[in-house]
Every structure is written in C-alpha cells, then in structure tokens.
Short mmCIF file of C-alpha atoms and ligand atoms in Angstrom, two decimals:
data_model
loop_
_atom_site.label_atom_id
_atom_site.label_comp_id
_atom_site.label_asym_id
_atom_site.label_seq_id
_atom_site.Cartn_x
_atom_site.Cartn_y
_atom_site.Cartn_z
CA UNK A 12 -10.87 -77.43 -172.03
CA UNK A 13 -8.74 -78.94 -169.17
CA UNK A 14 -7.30 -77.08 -166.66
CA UNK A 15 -4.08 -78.04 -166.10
CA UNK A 16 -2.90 -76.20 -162.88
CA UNK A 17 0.52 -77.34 -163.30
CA UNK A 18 1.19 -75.20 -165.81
CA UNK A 19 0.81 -71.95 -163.23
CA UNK A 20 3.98 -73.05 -162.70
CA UNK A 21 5.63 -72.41 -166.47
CA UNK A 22 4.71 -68.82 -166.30
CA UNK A 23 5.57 -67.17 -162.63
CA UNK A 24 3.09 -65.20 -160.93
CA UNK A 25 4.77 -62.00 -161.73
CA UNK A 26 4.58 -62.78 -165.72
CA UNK A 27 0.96 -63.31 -164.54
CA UNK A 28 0.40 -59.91 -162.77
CA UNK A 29 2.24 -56.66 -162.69
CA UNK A 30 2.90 -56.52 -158.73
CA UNK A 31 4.39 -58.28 -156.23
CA UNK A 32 6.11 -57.85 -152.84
CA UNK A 33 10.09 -58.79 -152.13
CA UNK A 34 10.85 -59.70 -148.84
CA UNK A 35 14.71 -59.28 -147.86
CA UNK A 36 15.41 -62.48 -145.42
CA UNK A 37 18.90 -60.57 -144.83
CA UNK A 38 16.97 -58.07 -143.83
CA UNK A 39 15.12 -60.42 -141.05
CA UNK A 40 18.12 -61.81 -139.71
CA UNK A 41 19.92 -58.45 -139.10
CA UNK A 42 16.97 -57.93 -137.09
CA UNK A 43 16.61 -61.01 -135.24
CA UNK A 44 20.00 -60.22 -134.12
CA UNK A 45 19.73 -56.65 -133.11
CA UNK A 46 17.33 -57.79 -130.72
CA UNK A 47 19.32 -60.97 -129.76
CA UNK A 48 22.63 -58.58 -129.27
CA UNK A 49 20.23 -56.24 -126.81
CA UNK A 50 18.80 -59.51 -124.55
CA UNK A 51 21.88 -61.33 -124.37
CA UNK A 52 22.42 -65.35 -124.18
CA UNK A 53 20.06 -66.02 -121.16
CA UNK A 54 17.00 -64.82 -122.34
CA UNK A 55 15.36 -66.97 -124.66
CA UNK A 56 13.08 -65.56 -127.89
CA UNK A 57 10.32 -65.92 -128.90
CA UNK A 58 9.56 -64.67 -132.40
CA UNK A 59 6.04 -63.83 -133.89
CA UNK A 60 4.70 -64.75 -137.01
CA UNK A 61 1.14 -64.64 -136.90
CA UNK A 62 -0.61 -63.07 -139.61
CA UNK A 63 1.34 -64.74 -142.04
CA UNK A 64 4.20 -62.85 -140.51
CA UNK A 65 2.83 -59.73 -140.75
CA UNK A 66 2.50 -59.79 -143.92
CA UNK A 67 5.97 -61.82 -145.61
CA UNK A 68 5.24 -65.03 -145.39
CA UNK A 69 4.77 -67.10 -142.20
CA UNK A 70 6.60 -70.41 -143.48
CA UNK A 71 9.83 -68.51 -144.67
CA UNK A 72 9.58 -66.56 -141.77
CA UNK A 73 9.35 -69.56 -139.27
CA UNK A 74 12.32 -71.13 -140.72
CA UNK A 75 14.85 -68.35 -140.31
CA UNK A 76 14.05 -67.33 -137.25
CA UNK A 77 14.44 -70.42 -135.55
CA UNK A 78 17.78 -71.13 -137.93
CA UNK A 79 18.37 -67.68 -135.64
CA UNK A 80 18.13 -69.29 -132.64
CA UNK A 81 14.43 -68.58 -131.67
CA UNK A 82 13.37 -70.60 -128.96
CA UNK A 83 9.21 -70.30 -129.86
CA UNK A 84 7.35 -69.12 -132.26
CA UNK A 85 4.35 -67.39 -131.65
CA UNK A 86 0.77 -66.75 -133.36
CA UNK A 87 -2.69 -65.95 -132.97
CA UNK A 88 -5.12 -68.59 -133.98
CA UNK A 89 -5.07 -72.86 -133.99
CA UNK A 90 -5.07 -72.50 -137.63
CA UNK A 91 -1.77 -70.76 -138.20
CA UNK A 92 -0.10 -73.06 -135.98
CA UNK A 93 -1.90 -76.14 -138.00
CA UNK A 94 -0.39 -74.47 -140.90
CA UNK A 95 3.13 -74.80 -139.53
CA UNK A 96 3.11 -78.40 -138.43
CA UNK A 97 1.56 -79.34 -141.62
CA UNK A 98 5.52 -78.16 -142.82
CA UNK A 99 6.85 -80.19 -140.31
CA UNK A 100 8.27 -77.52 -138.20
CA UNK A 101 8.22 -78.92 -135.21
CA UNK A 102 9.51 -76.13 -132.79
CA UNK A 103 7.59 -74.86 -129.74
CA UNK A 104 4.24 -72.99 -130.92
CA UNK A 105 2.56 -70.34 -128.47
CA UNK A 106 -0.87 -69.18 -129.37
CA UNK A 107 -1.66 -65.84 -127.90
CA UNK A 108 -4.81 -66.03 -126.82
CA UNK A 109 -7.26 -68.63 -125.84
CA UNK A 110 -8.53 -70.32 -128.89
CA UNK A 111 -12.22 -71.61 -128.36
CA UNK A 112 -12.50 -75.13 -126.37
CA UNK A 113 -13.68 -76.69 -129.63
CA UNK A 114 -10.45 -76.56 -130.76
CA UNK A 115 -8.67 -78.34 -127.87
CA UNK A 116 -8.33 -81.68 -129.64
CA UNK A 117 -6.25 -80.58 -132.19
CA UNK A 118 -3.74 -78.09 -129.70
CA UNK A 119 -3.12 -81.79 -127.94
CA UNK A 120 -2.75 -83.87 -130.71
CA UNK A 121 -0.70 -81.55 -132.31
CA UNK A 122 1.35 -79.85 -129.19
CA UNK A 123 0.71 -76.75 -129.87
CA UNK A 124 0.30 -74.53 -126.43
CA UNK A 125 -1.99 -72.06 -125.63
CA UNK A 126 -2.49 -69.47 -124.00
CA UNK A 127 -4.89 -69.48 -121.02
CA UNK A 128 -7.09 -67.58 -118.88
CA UNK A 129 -10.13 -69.53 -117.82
CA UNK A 130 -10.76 -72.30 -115.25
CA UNK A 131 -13.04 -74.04 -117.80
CA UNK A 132 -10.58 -74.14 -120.20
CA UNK A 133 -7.95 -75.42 -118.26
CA UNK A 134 -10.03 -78.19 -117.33
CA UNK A 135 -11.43 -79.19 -120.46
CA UNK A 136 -7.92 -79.19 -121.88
CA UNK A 137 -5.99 -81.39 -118.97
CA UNK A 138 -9.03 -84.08 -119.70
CA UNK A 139 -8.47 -84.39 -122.88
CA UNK A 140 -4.74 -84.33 -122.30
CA UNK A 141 -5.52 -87.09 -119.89
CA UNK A 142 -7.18 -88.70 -122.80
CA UNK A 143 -4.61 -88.61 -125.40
CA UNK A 144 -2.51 -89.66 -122.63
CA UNK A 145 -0.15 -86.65 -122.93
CA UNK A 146 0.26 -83.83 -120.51
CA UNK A 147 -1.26 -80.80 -121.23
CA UNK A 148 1.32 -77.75 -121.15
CA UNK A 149 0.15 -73.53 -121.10
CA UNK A 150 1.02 -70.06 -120.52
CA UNK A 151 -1.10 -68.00 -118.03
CA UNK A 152 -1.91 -64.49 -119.85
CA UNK A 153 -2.32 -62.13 -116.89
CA UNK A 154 -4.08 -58.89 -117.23
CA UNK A 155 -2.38 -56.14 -116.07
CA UNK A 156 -3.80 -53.35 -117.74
CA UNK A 157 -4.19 -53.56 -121.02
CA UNK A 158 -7.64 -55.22 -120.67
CA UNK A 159 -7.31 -57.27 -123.83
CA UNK A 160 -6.96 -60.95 -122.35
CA UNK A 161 -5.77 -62.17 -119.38
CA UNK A 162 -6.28 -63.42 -115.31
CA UNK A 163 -6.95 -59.93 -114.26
CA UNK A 164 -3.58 -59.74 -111.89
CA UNK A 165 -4.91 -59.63 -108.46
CA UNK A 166 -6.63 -62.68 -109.53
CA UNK A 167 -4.08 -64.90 -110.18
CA UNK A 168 -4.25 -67.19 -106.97
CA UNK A 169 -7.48 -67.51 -107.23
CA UNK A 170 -6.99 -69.32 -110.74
CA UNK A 171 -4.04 -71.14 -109.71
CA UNK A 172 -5.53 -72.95 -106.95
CA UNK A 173 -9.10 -73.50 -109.16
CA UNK A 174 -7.07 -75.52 -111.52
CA UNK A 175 -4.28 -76.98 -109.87
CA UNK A 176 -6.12 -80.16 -108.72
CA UNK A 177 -5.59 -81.30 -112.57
CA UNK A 178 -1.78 -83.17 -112.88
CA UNK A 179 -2.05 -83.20 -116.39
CA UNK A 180 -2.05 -79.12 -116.34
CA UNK A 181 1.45 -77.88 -116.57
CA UNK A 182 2.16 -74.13 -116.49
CA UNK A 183 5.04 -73.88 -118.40
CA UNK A 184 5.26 -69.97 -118.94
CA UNK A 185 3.20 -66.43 -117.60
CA UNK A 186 3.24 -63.55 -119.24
CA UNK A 187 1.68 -60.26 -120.15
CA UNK A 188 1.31 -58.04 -122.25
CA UNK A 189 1.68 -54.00 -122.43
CA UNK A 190 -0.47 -51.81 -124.25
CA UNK A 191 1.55 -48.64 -124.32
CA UNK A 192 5.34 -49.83 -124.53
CA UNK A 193 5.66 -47.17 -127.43
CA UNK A 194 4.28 -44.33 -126.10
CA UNK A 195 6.55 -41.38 -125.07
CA UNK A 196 4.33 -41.06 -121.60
CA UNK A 197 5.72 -44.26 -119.64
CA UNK A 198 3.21 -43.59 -116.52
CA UNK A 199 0.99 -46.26 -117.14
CA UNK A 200 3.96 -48.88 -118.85
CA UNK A 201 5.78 -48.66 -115.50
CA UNK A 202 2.10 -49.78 -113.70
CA UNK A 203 1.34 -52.46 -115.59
CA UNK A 204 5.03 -53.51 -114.92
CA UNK A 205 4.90 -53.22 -111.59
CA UNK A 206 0.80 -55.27 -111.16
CA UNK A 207 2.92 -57.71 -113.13
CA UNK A 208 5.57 -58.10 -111.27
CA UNK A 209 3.76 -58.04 -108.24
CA UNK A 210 1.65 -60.84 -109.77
CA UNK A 211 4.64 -63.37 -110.51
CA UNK A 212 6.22 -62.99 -106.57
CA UNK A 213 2.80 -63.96 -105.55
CA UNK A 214 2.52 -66.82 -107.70
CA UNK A 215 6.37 -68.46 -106.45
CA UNK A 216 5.86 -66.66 -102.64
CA UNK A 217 2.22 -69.27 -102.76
CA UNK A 218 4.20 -71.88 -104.32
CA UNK A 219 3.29 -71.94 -108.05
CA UNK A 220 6.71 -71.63 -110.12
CA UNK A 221 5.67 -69.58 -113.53
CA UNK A 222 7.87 -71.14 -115.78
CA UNK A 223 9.41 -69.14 -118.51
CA UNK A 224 8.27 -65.55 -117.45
CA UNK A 225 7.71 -62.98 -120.72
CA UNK A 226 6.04 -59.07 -121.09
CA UNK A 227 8.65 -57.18 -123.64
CA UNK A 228 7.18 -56.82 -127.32
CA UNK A 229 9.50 -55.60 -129.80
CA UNK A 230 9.18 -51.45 -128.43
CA UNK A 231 9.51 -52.96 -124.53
CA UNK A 232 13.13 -55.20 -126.05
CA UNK A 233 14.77 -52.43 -126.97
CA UNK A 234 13.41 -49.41 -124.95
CA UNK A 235 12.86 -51.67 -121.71
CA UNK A 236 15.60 -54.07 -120.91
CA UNK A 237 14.48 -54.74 -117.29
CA UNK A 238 11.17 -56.30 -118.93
CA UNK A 239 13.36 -59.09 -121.15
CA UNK A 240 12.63 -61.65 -117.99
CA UNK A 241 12.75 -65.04 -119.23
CA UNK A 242 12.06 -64.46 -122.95
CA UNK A 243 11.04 -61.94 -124.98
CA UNK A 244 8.52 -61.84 -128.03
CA UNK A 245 9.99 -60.20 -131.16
CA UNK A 246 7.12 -59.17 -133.72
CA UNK A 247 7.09 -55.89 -135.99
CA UNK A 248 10.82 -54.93 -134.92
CA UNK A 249 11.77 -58.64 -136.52
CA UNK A 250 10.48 -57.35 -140.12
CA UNK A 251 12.18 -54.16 -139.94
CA UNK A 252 9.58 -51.02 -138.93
CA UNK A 253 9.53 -48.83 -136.10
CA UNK A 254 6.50 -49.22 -133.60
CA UNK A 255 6.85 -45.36 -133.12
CA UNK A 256 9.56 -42.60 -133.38
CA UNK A 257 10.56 -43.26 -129.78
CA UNK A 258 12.22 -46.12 -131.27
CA UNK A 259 14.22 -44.65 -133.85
CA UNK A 260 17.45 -43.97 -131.87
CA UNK A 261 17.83 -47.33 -130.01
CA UNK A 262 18.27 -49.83 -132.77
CA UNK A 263 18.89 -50.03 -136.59
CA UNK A 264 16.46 -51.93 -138.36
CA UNK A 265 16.71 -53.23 -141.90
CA UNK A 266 12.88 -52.65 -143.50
CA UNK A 267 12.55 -56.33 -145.44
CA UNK A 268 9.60 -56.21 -147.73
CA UNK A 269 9.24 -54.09 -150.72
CA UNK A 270 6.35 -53.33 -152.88
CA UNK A 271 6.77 -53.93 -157.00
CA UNK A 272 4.59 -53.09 -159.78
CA UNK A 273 4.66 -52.61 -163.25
CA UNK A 274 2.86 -49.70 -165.68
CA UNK A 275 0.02 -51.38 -167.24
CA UNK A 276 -1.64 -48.36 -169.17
CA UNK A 277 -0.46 -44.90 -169.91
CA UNK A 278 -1.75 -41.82 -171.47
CA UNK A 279 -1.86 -37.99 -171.64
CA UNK A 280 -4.43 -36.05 -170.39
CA UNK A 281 -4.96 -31.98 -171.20
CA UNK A 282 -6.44 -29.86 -168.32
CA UNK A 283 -9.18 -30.64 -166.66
CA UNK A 284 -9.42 -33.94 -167.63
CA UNK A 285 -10.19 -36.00 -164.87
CA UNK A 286 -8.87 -39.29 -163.22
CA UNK A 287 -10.80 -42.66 -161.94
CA UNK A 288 -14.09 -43.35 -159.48
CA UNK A 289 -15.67 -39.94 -159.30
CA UNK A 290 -13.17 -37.80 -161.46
CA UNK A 291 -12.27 -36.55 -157.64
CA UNK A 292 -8.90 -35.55 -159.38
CA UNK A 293 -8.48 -33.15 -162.54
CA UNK A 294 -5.63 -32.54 -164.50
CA UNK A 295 -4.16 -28.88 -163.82
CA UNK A 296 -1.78 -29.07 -166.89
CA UNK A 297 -0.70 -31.06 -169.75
CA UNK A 298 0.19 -34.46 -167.38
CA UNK A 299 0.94 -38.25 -168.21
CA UNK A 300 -1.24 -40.79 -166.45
CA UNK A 301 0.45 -44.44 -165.45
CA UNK A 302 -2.28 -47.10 -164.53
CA UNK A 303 -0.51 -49.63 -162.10
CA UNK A 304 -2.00 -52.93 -161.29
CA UNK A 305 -2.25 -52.45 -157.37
CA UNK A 306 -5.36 -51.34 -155.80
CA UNK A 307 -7.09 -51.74 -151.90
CA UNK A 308 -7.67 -55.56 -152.16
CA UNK A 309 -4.00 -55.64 -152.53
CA UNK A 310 -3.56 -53.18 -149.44
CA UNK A 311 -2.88 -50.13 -150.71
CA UNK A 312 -5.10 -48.41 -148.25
CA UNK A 313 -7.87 -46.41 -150.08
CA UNK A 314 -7.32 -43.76 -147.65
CA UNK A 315 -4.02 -42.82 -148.92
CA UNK A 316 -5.40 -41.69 -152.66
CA UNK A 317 -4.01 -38.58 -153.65
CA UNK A 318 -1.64 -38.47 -150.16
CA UNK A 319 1.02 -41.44 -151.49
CA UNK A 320 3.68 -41.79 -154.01
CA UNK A 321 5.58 -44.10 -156.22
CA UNK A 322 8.80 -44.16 -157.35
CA UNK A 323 9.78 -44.17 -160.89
CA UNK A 324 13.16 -44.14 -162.47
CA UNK A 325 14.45 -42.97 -159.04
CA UNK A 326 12.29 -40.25 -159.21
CA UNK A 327 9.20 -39.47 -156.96
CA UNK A 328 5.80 -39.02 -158.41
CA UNK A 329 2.03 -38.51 -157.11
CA UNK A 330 0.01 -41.24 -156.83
CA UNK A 331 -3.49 -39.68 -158.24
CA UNK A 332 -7.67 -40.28 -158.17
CA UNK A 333 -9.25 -42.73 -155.90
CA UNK A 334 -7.23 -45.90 -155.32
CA UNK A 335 -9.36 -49.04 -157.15
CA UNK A 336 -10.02 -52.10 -155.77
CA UNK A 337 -7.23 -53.44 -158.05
CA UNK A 338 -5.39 -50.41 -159.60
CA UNK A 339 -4.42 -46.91 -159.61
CA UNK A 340 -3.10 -44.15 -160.86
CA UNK A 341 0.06 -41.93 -160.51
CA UNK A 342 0.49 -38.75 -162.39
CA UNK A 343 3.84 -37.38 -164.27
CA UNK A 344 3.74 -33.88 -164.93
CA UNK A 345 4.88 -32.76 -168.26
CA UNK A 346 6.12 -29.09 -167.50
CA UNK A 347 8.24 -30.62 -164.23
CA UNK A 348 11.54 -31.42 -164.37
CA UNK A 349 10.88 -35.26 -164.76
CA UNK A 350 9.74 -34.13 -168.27
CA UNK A 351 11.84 -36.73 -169.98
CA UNK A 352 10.89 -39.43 -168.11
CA UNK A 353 7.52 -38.41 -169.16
CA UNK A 354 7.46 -38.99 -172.54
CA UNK A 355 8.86 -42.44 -172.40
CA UNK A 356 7.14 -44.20 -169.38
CA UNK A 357 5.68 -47.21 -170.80
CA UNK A 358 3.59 -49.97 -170.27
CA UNK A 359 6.26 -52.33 -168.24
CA UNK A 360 8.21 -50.31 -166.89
CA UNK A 361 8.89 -51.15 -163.40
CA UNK A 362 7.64 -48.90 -160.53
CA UNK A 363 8.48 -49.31 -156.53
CA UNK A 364 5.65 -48.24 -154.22
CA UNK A 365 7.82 -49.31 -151.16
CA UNK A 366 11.53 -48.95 -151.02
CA UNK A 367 14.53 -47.25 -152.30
CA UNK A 368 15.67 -46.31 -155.61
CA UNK A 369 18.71 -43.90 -155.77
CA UNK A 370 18.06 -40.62 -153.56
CA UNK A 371 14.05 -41.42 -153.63
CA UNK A 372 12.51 -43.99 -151.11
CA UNK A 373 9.26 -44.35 -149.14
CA UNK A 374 9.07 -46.17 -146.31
CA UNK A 375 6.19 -48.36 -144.75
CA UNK A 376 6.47 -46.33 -141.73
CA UNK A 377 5.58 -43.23 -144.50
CA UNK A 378 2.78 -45.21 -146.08
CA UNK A 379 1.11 -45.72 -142.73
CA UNK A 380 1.03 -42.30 -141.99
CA UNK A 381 -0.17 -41.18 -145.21
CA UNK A 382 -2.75 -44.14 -144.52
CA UNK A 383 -4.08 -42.77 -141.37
CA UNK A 384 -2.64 -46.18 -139.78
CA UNK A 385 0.23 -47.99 -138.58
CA UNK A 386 3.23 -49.99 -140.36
CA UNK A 387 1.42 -52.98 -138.85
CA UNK A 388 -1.73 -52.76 -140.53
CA UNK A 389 0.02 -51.81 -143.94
CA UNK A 390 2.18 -55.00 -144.21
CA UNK A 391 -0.25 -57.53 -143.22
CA UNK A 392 -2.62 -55.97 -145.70
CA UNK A 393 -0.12 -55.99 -148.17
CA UNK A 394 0.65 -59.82 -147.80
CA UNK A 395 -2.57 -60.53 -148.64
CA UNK A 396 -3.25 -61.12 -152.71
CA UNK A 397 0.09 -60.20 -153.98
CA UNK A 398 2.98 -63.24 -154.63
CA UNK A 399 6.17 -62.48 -152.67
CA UNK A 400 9.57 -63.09 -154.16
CA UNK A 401 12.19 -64.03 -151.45
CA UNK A 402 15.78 -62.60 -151.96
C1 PLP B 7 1.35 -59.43 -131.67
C2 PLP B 7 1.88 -59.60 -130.30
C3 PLP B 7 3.21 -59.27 -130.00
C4 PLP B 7 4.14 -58.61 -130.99
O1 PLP B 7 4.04 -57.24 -130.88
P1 PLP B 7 5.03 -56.29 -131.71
O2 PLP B 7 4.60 -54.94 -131.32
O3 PLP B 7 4.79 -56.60 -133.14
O4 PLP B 7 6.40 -56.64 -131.27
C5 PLP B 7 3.69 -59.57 -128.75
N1 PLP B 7 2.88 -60.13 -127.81
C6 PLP B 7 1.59 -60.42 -128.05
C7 PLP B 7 0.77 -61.01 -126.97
C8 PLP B 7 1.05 -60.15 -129.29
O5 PLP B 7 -0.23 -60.43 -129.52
#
C-alpha cells in the first residue's frame, strides 16, 4: 500500500483525534499590550517563546508578537531559534543561556545571540566570528542570586577585562534574572536588585557600556516597574496566566489556549463497579462513565486523577480513575441534578477540559493546582501531542 501523506491533509487532525487545544491570538495581543501600556514607549520588549511558546505554538507566537512591536524574541536552546530562521523570521533572537561551544558555528552563521557567561566561550565565539568575518554580538547573564546562570555579580570586571582584548566581541545587552519576583516576601527580590544594580554602575563607572540593560520577567513588569530598565522579557503573562495570586490585582490577562475533547466511549456502571488502571475508583451509585481521548502523554498531569474536572454542556463534572497515558474518564452521576444530561451524553459530544462554558470554567491556573504544579508546566505539557487550532 502507498502512503500518501498528503492526504493527512483531506481529513484535519481533529477528524483524526478527539482533542485538541485552541489558542486565542486575541487573547495574546491584549496581553502583549497590557504589558506594553505598563512599560511605556522607551523600553523596548522582549517577548519569550521558548518551549514552543509555552505550549501554543512558537511560530504563530513569534509572528504576533513582533507584529506587536516586540523588539526580540527570546528562547532557550540553538534549536528553537534554528527553527525560527528556518521561517524566515528574521528579528533579533536571544538565547537564554549559554548553549554548548559546539554549537557556535551555527549562532554566527545564523545571528542568533547568546547569552554568555564564560571567558572560554567568549573567545571561542569572537574567533569564529572573526572567521565568518562577522562580529560576534552577546548578552552578559550576571548572577545575582538566583544561582541558575550567570557572572556571579561581584565578578563582573573580572570577565570584562578577560575578554575584552577580542574586537570581534560586542556586548550588546546585560541582564539578570530574579528567582522570586512572585513571591509575596520581596526581601531577597529587592537584593538581587540591588547586587544587580550595583553590578551595571561598575561595569559603565570601569568603562564597559552594557548595552540594552534587562531583569523584569512577566511578575517583575507589572509588580516592579523600577526593574523595566532597558527592556523587559514578557513570558507566561504574554499567554494569559498568573505567575501567582500576587499578580491578580495589577493587570487583566486574557487566558489564550483552551483544551477540547470529544466523548469517545460511554456507559453505565451500578455500584461498586470500578473505573480504569487499578479500579482505584468505584462507583457509589448508579453513574454514567464518558471515556475522553486525553491522557498524561497529552499533559493532563497524572497527578490530578480524581482532583480535576471537565466541563460538559456547561455543566461541571468529575474527572474519575487514574488518568491513562492517552485517555480518561469523567463520571456523570445519575441521581444529581445533571440527570438529563446523563442519559444522552454520547460518543461526540464535545467536552472542554480548559475554559469557559456558560457559568462553568476551569482555569489553567486551577489545573495546576489540582496538579501539584504551576500554569507553566501545564501548558507546555499540553502543547506537546495535541494539534492546536488558531482562532
Ligand atoms: C523563561 C524566562 C523568562 C520568562 O519568565 P516568565 O515568568 O514566563 O515571564 C524570563 N527570563 C528568563 C531568563 C527566562 O529563562
């Protein structure tokens, strides 16, 4: 038999499988301008879409946000950024960290910029700049607390002057980066603030200008204004979800993806009767059973079973039994009110596991706690095997 793989196209991926994500670009632009309405015209942004934009789609993403008026785009490995010349976007890219020096080739051919925090990799990289016979722009990471990455900050002249022999090295932008900008105790927020900018009046009191000068992540934007600087990098706030509650009353975000899925299976159980891997949940009463085609590999956390919900006819209803790899289970009880909707649920009938339907909605922020984790983790697992419609 030949495969013909044009034909995937004749028959859309959600005729193919009963879930799929939506991802509001509306939704990303109110965003992108909440944030641009708190920073004002002089600071630039820079908007992150690594991890396949967390999740919705990094190409998609890219485009709008610097239709927006993002300056950069940021992201965490040599491949994503590979991925988004190979669309011809051709916009400034800032990796995050320091990729490995194998990889320095392609971050000149390509001008992509990186992030950097050794000597050794300086070097190597303003040779083969030198080589291609380009220059060889980056942006020093600085630690200042956070202990991820970075030139520790009371280090910083020390790396300066170890690399500034090299005329093909151009330090186009510093930064940092803080590790508790959402938590309600600010004590160790307003240190790392104040090694940092301690670190960048050393740098231009010695001589060395820092270029474009960056710290706020999306919590720091809008809870932080005196840490916008230069420009300011816009990640989980962009796609709508609050990095904590201490967000909640300083900006409205629009949520943009939601998370579709139709009933595959149904049937009625009588008590006792139990419900998938390990039978961990019996049936108290008389109850319906839905089978939806969404499990863990499509990021529906396997901690949540038996926490989460669904919606279904604008109703809310228990999500059931241990979450498959590729399904579950929710549960509609026939004594409850929902009764009605009961009897007819039926194999196609559309389900939301994220978003709004009348008076009922979820919310990733919701999920994640259910989850045991954060809105982060829950989108970018969510991107992963399901197709995403944009609208
Ligand atoms: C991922 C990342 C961000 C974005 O953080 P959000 O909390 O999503 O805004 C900003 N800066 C760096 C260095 C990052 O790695």
């Amino acid at each position: 038999m030949k495969f013909r793989q044009k034909s995937f196209g004749d028959i859309k991926p959600t005729d193919r499988r009963w879930s799929w994500l939506e991802v509001d670009m509306d939704a990303i632009r109110h965003n992108i301008n909440q944030a641009k309405a708190k920073i004002g015209p002089n600071c630039k942004l820079l908007t992150i879409v690594k991890a396949d934009a967390y999740g919705h789609g990094v190409l998609q993403v890219a485009k709008t946000s610097i239709n927006c008026g993002a300056a950069y785009l940021g992201v965490a490995t040599v491949d994503e950024a590979l991925e988004l010349r190979d669309a011809k976007i051709d916009h400034n890219i800032l990796i995050l960290s320091q990729p490995p020096a194998s990889s320095i080739p392609l971050l000149v051919e390509y001008n992509i910029i990186p992030s950097i925090y050794t000597s050794e990799f300086a070097i190597h990289y303003a040779e083969e700049a030198d080589k291609q016979h380009k220059s060889a722009p980056y942006h020093l990471a600085i630690n200042t607390g956070m202990n991820r990455v970075g030139v520790r900050h009371n280090e910083v002249l020390d790396f300066l002057n170890s690399v500034k022999f090299h005329r093909a090295l151009e330090l186009i932008g510093t930064f940092t980066h803080f590790a508790t900008a959402d938590s309600a105790n600010e004590l160790d927020f307003y240190k790392q603030k104040s090694f940092f900018d301690a670190a960048i009046q050393k740098m231009k009191d010695n001589g060395f200008d820092p270029g474009i000068v960056h710290a706020a992540n999306s919590a720091s934007i809008f809870r932080y204004p005196d840490t916008h600087y230069d420009m300011v990098r816009l990640g989980v706030c962009m796609y709508g979800y609050y990095q904590s509650d201490v967000l909640k009353d300083l900006v409205d975000l629009k949520p943009a993806m939601t998370v579709h899925a139709r009933i595959t299976d149904e049937r009625i159980l009588g008590l006792g009767e139990g419900v998938s891997y390990g039978l961990k949940y019996r049936a108290r009463s008389s109850v319906k059973i839905c089978t939806i085609p969404i499990g863990y590999a499509d990021g529906l956390h396997r901690a949540g079973a038996g926490k989460i919900s669904v919606i279904y006819k604008g109703k809310i209803f228990p999500q059931v039994g241990s979450i498959c790899m590729d399904m579950c289970m929710f549960e509609i009880d026939m004594n409850s009110s929902s009764a009605q909707i009961n009897y007819n649920a039926q194999i196609g009938d559309e389900i939301l596991l994220v978003g709004k339907d009348g008076e009922a909605s979820i919310s990733i922020e919701e999920l994640a706690k259910q989850c045991d984790t954060i809105p982060y983790e829950i989108v970018c697992s969510f991107g992963r095997r399901m197709p995403t419609l944009y609208v």
